[in-house]
XYZ file of C-alpha atoms in Angstrom:
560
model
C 11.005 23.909 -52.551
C 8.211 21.743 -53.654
C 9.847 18.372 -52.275
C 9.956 20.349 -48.785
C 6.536 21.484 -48.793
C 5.546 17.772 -49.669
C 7.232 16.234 -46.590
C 5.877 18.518 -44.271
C 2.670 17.626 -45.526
C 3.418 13.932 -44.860
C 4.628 14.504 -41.164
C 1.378 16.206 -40.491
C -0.533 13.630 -41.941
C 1.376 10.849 -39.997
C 1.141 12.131 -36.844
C -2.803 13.340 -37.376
C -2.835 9.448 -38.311
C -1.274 8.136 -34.828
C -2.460 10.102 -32.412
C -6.455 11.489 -31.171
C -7.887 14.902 -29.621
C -10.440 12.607 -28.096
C -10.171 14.497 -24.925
C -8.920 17.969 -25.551
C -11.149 20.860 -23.971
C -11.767 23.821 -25.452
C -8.700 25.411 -22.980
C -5.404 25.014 -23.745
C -4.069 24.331 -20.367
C -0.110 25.262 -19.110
C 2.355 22.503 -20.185
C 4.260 21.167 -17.385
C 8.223 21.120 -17.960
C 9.050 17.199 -18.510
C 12.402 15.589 -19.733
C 12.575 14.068 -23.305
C 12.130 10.446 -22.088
C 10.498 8.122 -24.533
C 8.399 5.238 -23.548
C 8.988 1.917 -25.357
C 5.989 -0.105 -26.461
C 5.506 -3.709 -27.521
C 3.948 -3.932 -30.966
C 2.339 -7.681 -30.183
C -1.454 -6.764 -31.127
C -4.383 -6.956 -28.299
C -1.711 -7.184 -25.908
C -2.620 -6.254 -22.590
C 0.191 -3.823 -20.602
C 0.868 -0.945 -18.624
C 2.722 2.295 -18.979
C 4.800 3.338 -16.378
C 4.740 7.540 -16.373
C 6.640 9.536 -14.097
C 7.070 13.481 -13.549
C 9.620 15.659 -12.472
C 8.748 16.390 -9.249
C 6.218 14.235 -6.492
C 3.296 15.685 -7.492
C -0.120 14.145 -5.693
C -2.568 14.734 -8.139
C -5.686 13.252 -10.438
C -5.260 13.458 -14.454
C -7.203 12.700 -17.284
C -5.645 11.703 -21.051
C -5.313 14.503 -23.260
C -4.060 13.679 -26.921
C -3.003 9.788 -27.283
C -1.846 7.029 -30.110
C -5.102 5.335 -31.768
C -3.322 1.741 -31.485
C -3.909 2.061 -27.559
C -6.624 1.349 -25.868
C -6.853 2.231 -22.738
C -8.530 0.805 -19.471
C -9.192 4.339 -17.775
C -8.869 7.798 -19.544
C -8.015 9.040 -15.961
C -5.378 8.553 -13.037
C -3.716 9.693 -10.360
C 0.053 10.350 -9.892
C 0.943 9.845 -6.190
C 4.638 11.181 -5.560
C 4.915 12.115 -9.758
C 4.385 8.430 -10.782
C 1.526 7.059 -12.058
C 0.391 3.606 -14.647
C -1.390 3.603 -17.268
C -3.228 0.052 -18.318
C -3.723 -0.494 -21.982
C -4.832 -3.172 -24.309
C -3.135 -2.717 -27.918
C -5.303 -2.465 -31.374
C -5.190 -5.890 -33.675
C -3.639 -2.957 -36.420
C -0.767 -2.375 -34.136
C 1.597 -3.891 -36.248
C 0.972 -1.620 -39.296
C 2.005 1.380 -37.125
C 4.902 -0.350 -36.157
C 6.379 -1.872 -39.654
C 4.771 0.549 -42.027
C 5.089 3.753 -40.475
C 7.682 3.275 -37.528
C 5.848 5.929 -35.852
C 6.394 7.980 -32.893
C 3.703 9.318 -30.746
C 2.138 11.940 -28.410
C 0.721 10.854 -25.137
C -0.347 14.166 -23.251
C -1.935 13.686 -19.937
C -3.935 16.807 -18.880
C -2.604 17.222 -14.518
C -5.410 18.557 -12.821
C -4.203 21.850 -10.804
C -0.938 21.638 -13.312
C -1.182 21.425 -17.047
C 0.084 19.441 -19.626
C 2.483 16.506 -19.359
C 3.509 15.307 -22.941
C 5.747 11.932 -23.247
C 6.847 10.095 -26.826
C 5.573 6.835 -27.447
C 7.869 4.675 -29.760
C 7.681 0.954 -30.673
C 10.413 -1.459 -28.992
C 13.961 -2.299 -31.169
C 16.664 -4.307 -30.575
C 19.302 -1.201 -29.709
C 16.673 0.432 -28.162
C 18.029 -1.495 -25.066
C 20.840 -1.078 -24.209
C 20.589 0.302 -20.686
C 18.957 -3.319 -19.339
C 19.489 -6.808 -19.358
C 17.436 -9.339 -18.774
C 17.730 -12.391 -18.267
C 14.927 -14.068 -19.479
C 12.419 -12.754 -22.079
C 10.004 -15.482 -21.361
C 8.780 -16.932 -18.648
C 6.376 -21.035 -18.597
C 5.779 -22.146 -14.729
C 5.407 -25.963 -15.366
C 5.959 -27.565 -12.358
C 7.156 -24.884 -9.772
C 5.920 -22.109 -8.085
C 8.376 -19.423 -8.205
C 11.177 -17.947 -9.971
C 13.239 -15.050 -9.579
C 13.725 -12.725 -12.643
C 16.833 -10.545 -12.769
C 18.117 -7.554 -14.717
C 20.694 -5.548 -14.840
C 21.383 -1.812 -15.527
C 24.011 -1.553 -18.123
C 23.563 2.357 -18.298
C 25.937 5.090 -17.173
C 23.043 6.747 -14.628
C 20.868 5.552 -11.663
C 16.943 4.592 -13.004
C 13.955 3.753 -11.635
C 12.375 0.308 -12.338
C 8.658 -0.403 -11.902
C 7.328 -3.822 -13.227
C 3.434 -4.815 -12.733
C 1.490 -8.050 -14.322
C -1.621 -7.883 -16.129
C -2.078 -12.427 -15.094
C -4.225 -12.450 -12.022
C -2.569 -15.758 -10.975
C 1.277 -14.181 -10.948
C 2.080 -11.972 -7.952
C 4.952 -10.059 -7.742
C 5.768 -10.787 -3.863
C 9.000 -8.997 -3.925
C 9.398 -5.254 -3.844
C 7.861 -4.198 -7.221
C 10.069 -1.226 -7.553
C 13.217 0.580 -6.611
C 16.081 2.419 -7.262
C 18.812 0.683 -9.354
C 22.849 2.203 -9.891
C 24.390 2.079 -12.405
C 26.218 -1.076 -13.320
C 24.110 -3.033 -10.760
C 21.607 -6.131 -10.784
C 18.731 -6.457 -8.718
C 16.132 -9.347 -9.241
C 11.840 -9.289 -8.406
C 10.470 -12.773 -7.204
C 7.604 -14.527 -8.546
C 4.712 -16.734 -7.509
C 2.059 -18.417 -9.155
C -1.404 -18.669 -7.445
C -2.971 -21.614 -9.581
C -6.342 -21.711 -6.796
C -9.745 -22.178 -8.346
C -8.008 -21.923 -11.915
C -9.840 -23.918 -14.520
C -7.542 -26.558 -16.067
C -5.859 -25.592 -19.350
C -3.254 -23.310 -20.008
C -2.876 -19.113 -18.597
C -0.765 -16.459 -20.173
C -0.472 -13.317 -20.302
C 2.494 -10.331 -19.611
C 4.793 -8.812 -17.224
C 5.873 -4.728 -17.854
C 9.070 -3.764 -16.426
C 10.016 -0.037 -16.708
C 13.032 1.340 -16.468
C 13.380 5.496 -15.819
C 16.451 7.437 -15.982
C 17.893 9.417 -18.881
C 15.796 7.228 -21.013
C 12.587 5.472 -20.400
C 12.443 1.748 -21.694
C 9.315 -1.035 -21.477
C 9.990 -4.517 -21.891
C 7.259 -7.350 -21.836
C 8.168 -10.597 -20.966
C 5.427 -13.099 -21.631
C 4.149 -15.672 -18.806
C 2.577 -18.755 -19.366
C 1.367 -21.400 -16.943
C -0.464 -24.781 -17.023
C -3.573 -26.055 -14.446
C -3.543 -29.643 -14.514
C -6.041 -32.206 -13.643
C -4.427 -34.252 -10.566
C -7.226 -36.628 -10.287
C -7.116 -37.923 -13.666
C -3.881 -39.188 -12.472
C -2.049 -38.436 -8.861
C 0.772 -40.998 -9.114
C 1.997 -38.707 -12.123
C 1.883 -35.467 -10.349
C 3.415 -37.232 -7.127
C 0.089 -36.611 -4.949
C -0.998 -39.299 -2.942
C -4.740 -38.752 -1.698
C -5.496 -39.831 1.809
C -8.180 -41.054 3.866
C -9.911 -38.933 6.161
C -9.924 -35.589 7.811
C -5.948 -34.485 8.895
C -5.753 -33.151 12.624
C -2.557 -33.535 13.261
C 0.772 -34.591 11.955
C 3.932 -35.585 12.782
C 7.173 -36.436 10.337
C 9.693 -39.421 11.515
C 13.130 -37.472 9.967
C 15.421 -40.470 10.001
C 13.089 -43.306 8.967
C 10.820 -41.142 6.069
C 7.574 -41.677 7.590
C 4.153 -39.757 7.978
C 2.079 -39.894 11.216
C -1.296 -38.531 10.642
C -4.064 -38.082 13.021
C -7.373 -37.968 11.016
C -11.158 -38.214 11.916
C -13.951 -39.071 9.192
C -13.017 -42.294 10.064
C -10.955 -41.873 12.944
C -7.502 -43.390 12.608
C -3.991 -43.321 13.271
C -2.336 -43.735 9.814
C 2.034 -44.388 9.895
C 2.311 -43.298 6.099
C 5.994 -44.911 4.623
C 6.861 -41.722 1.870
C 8.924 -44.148 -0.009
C 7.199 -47.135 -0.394
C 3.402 -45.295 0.331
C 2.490 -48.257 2.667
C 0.254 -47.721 5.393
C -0.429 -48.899 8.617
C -3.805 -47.542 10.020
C -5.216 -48.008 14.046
C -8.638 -48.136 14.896
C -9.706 -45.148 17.582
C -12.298 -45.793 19.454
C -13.432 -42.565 20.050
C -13.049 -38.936 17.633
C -9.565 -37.628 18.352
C -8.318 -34.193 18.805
C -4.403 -33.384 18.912
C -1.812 -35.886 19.855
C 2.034 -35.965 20.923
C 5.006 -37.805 19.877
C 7.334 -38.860 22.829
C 11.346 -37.295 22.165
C 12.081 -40.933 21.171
C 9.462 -41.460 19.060
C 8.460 -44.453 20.175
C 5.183 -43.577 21.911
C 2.007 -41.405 20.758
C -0.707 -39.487 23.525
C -3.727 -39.079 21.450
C -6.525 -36.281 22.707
C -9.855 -37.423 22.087
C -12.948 -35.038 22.241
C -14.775 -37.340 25.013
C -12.541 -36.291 27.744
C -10.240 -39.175 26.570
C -6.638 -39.735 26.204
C -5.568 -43.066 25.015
C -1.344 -44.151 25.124
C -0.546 -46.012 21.701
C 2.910 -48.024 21.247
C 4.296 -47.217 17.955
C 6.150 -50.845 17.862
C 3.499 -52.636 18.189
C 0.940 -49.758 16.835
C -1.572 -50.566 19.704
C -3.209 -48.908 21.988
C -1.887 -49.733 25.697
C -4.047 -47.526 27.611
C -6.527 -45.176 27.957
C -7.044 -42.457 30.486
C -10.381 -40.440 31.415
C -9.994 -37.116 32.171
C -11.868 -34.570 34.255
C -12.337 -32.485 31.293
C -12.231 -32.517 27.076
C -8.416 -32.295 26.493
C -7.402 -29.269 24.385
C -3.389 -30.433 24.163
C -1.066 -33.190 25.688
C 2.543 -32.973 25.835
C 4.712 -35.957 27.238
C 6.900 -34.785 29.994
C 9.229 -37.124 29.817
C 9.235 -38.089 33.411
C 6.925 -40.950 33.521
C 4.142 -38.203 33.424
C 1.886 -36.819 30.641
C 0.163 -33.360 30.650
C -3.160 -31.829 29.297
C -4.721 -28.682 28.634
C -8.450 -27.959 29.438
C -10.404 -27.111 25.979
C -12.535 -25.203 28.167
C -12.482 -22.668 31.138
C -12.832 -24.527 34.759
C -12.475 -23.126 38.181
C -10.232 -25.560 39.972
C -7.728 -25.966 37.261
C -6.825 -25.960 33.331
C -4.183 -28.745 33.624
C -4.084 -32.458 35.024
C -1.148 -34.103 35.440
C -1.296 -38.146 34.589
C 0.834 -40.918 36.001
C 1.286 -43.305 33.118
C 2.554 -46.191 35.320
C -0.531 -46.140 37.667
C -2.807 -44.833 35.653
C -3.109 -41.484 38.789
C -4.832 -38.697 37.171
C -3.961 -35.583 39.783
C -5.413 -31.738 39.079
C -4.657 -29.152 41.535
C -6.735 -27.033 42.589
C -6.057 -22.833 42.271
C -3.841 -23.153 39.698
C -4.714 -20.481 37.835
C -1.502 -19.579 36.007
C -2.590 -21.753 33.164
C -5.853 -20.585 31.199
C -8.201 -22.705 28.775
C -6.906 -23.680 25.102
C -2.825 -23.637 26.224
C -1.035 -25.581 23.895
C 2.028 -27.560 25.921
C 5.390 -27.843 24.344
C 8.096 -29.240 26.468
C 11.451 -27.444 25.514
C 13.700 -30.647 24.001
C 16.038 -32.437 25.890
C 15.208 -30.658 29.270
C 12.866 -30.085 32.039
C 10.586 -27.320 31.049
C 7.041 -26.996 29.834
C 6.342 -23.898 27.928
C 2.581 -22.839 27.411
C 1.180 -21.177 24.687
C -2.359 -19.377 25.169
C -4.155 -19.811 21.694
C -7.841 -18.294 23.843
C -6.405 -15.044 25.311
C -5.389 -11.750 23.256
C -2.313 -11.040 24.020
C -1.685 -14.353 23.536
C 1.880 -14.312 26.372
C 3.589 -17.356 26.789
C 5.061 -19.222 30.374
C 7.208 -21.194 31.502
C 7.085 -23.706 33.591
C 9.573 -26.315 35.509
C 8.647 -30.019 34.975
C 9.552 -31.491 38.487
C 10.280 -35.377 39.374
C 6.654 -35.970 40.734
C 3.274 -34.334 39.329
C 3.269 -30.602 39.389
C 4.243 -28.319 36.871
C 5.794 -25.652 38.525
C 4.955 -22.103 37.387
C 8.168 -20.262 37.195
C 7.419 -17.106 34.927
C 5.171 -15.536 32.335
C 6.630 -13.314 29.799
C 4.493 -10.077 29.395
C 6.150 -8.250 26.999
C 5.474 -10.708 24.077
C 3.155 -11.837 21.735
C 3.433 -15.083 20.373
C 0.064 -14.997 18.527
C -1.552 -17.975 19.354
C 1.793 -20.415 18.632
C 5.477 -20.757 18.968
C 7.231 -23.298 17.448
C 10.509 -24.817 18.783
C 13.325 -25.149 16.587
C 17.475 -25.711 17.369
C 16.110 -27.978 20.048
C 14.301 -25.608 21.797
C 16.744 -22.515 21.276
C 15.156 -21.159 18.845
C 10.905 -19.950 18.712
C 9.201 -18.531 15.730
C 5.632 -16.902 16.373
C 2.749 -16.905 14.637
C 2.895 -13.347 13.727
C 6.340 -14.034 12.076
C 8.829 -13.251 15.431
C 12.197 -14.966 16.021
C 12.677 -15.755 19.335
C 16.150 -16.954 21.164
C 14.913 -19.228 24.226
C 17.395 -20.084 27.430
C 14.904 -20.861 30.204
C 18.200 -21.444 32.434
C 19.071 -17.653 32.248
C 18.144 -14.741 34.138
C 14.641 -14.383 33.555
C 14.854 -10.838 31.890
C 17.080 -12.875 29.406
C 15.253 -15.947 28.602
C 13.060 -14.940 26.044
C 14.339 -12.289 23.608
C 13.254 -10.786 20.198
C 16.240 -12.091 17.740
C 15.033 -11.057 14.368
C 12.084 -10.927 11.833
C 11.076 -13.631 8.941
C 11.881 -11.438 5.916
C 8.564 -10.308 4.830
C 9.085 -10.435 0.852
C 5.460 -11.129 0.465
C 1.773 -9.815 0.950
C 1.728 -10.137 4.936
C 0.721 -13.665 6.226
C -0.479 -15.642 9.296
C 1.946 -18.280 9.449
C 0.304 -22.202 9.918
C 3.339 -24.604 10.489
C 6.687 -24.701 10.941
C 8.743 -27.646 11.128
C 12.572 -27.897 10.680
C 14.909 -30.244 8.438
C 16.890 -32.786 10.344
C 20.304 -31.244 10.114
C 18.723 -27.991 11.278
C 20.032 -26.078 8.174
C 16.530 -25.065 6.959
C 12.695 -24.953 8.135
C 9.753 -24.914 5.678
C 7.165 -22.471 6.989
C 3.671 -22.549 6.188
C 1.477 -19.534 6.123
C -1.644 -17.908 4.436
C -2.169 -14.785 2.458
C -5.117 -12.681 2.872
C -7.108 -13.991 0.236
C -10.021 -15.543 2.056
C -11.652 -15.996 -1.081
C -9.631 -18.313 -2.671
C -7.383 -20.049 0.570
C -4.289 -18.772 -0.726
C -1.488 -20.851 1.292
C 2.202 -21.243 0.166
C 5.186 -23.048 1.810
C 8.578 -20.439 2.478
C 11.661 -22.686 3.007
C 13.937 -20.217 5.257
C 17.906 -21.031 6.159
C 18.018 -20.878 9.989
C 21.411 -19.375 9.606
C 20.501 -15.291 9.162
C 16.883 -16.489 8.112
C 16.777 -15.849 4.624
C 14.233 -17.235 2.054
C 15.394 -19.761 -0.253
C 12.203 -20.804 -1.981
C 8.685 -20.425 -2.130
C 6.375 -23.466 -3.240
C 2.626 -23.896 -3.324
C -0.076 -26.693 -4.419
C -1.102 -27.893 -7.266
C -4.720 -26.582 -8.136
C -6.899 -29.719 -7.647
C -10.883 -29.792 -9.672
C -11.111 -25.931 -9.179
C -10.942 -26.026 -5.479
C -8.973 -23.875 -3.280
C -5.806 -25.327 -1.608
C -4.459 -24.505 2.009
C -1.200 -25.947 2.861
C -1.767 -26.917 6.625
C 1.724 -28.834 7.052
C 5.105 -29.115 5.066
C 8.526 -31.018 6.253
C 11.477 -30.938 4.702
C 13.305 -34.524 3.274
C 16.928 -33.271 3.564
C 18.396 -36.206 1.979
C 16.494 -36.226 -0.906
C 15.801 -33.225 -0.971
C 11.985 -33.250 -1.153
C 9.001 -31.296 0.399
C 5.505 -32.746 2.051
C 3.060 -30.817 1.773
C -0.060 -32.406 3.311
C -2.761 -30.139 1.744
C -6.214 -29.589 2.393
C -8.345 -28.936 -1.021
C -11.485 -27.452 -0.147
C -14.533 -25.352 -1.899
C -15.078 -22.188 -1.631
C -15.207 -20.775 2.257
C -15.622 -24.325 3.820
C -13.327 -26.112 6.063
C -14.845 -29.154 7.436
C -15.081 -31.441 4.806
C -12.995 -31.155 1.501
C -10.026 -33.881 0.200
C -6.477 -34.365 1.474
C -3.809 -35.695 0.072
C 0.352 -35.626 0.439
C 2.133 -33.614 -2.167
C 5.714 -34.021 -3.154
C 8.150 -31.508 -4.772
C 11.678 -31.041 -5.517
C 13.828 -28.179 -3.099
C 17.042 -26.483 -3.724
């Protein structure tokens, strides 16, 4: 009888010992009815975490913490459960361990629901068996050189559950759906990206919670580290190549590995070799503004900001002519007919578009042509004789088409009203294919019916925080494109580079930059090296909300 007495005295003490009445009222509210799940807790001290709380029903409601274990210390004594679940974000004691080794303690966490009572869950410390109903694969996590990764797991249990993971390491996002439903016997898998922007240089760890709910409830940490290097101390090492000037426009050679750049600050035509990093650079006379590349690549129309364009030979990397215009040019486009076209930069009243003979040197606008508004970018469909136009001024911004005929005129055939392109298309598939700024797939067969020339094919899958896509540009078998876009995270210029099959569009990687001296890095163009299987990234390293100025440089990494 005595030896009874004295372990009941024990168990009271041990459980007085792990748990506090810090926030008990003087009522004694209703307990709400909640399964028997336990909650499994890492016992690495001043660890910070979450705990992932559910109840049995979606309840919408606001709670505060009732009775809880001493070794956690909690960000917020209060909540809010939207649909019954609910986190809780804690920071463990530097004594956790004692609770853990010495005692082996279970614990109360009671959360008082406003409008419903008492929820009460057990808190126990993480063992080996204590997981048997998930599998990861991975139980650590470094990001040395890449961007992404994608963790799996796998429910080995004999029920459905409900996973939840969330990281306390402000540069790892969890892009990918952050929960679900998972059957039994299944896998399912979360991607990762690392946001290394404005990061000091050093190393950057900290944890990723995954919670698993079901006739059970199990935590798991999995610990993330990640280095910020210094590329300046030395680029060759990091395979960065800085460059000189100002980027405004680029172009990538696919066959021969080269890099044509358009920069101002000086103003220059650089033909970058990726293998060899020679360069050849041309003199411009005046501050340039777009350019484009003819189909065979052998010529270049450059758009300078005083009403300029000037005709360069790529063979002999000269300029052969120059052209004044009646306006500033906004965009050329070569049509392939002995002609080149521009765009007007700004609005005129007799027309947004010349036409320019480039064996005579004829510069011919036509007057009440109005079908074709300031700030149209031109992009001749490949291989055939079409002009589409892209308003990048007017919201919606609905593209046209136009007919490219044997003498001057572009021929205005139709506008397409029902879509938004969002300031840009770009032309992929030679042409057959169009992908929006806002992230539309577009099939394109200008020698159709009109009603069926342009039509909505599909969406980019949108696995991330929603972007405003940059660039596109595709590989030269046509297998894949590497799309650039931007986050919203003005703050910090948060750019990363999706490479995307163009068979059923699905996401194969994500990649970003290299933090460079604490600036903030926006991706403006990536192209895919198919044979070597290699991404450009010409990147734009900037301070903090400025875009004129800043450092660019060519960054390479390795693709799947």
């Amino acid at each position: 009888m005595q030896k009874n007495t004295f372990f009941i005295l024990v168990l009271i003490v041990f459980i007085s010992s792990a748990c506090s009445k810090k926030f008990l009222n003087e009522r004694e509210p209703n307990h709400i009815e909640t399964s028997a799940d336990t909650i499994y807790i890492s016992a690495v001290p001043n660890n910070d975490s979450v705990l992932n709380i559910y109840l049995p029903s979606a309840i919408n409601a606001n709670f505060q913490v009732y009775y809880y274990p001493l070794y956690l210390e909690f960000n917020s004594m209060t909540g809010e459960f939207i649909d019954g679940k609910a986190q809780l974000k804690y920071k463990s004691a530097d004594n956790i361990a004692y609770y853990a080794d010495v005692l082996s303690s279970e614990a109360l966490l009671t959360l008082d629901v406003e409008g419903f009572g008492l929820a009460t869950y057990i808190i126990a410390f993480e063992k080996k068996n204590n997981f048997v109903s998930i599998d990861f694969g991975v139980s650590e996590l470094t990001f040395d050189d890449y961007d992404s990764v994608y963790v799996s797991f796998c429910n080995n249990s004999q029920t459905e559950s409900w996973w939840s993971a969330y990281s306390n390491a402000y540069w790892l996002s969890i892009v990918s759906a952050s929960s679900g439903l998972i059957k039994q016997g299944a896998c399912d898998s979360m991607l990762l990206v690392v946001y290394r922007n404005n990061l000091d240089v050093g190393a950057h760890t900290g944890n990723l919670s995954f919670s698993l709910s079901g006739d059970l409830v199990f935590q798991h940490n999995i610990s993330v580290k990640m280095e910020v290097v210094d590329l300046l101390a030395n680029p060759e090492e990091y395979n960065l190549q800085i460059l000189e000037g100002l980027v405004l426009d680029a172009h990538f050679f696919k066959q021969t590995n080269q890099l044509l750049l358009l920069t101002t600050s000086p103003n220059l035509l650089q033909l970058i070799d990726l293998e060899t990093g020679k360069t050849s650079k041309l003199n411009l006379s005046k501050k340039p503004f777009s350019f484009s590349v003819s189909e065979n690549e052998k010529e270049v129309m450059i758009a300078s900001s005083f009403a300029l364009m000037q005709h360069v030979d790529l063979a002999s990397f000269e300029v052969i002519a120059e052209f004044e215009l009646p306006f500033i040019p906004f965009d050329v486009e070569f049509g392939e007919n002995g002609w080149c076209y521009a765009s007007a930069i700004g609005y005129s009243s007799i027309s947004n578009y010349v036409s320019v003979d480039l064996a005579t040197g004829d510069i011919i606008r036509k007057e009440n042509e109005y079908w074709m508004p300031e700030k149209a970018l031109l992009k001749k469909i490949p291989f055939d004789n079409q002009m589409l136009m892209i308003p990048t001024f007017h919201n919606p911004s609905r593209p046209a088409i136009a007919t490219i005929t044997s003498g001057s005129s572009l021929n205005f055939v139709h506008e397409y009203t029902f879509f938004d392109t969002s300031y840009n298309l770009w032309l992929i598939k030679d042409g057959s294919v169009g992908i929006s700024r806002n992230s539309n797939i577009y099939t394109l067969d200008f020698n159709k019916p009109e009603n069926q020339q342009m039509e909505l094919y599909a969406y980019l899958p949108q696995s991330h925080n929603w972007k405003e896509i940059n660039f596109v540009s595709e590989d030269f078998y046509g297998e894949k494109v590497a799309i650039c876009y931007s986050e919203y995270d003005y703050e910090y210029n948060t750019s990363l580079v999706s490479i995307v099959e163009t068979e059923g569009f699905n996401e194969t990687q994500v990649l970003n930059s290299t933090t460079l001296n604490n600036k903030g890095q926006k991706i403006r163009y990536a192209f895919i090296n198919s044979k070597d299987k290699k991404l450009y990234m010409l990147v734009h390293a900037v301070e903090r909300y400025t875009e004129d100025d800043g450092l660019w440089y060519i960054e390479t990494k390795d693709i799947n």
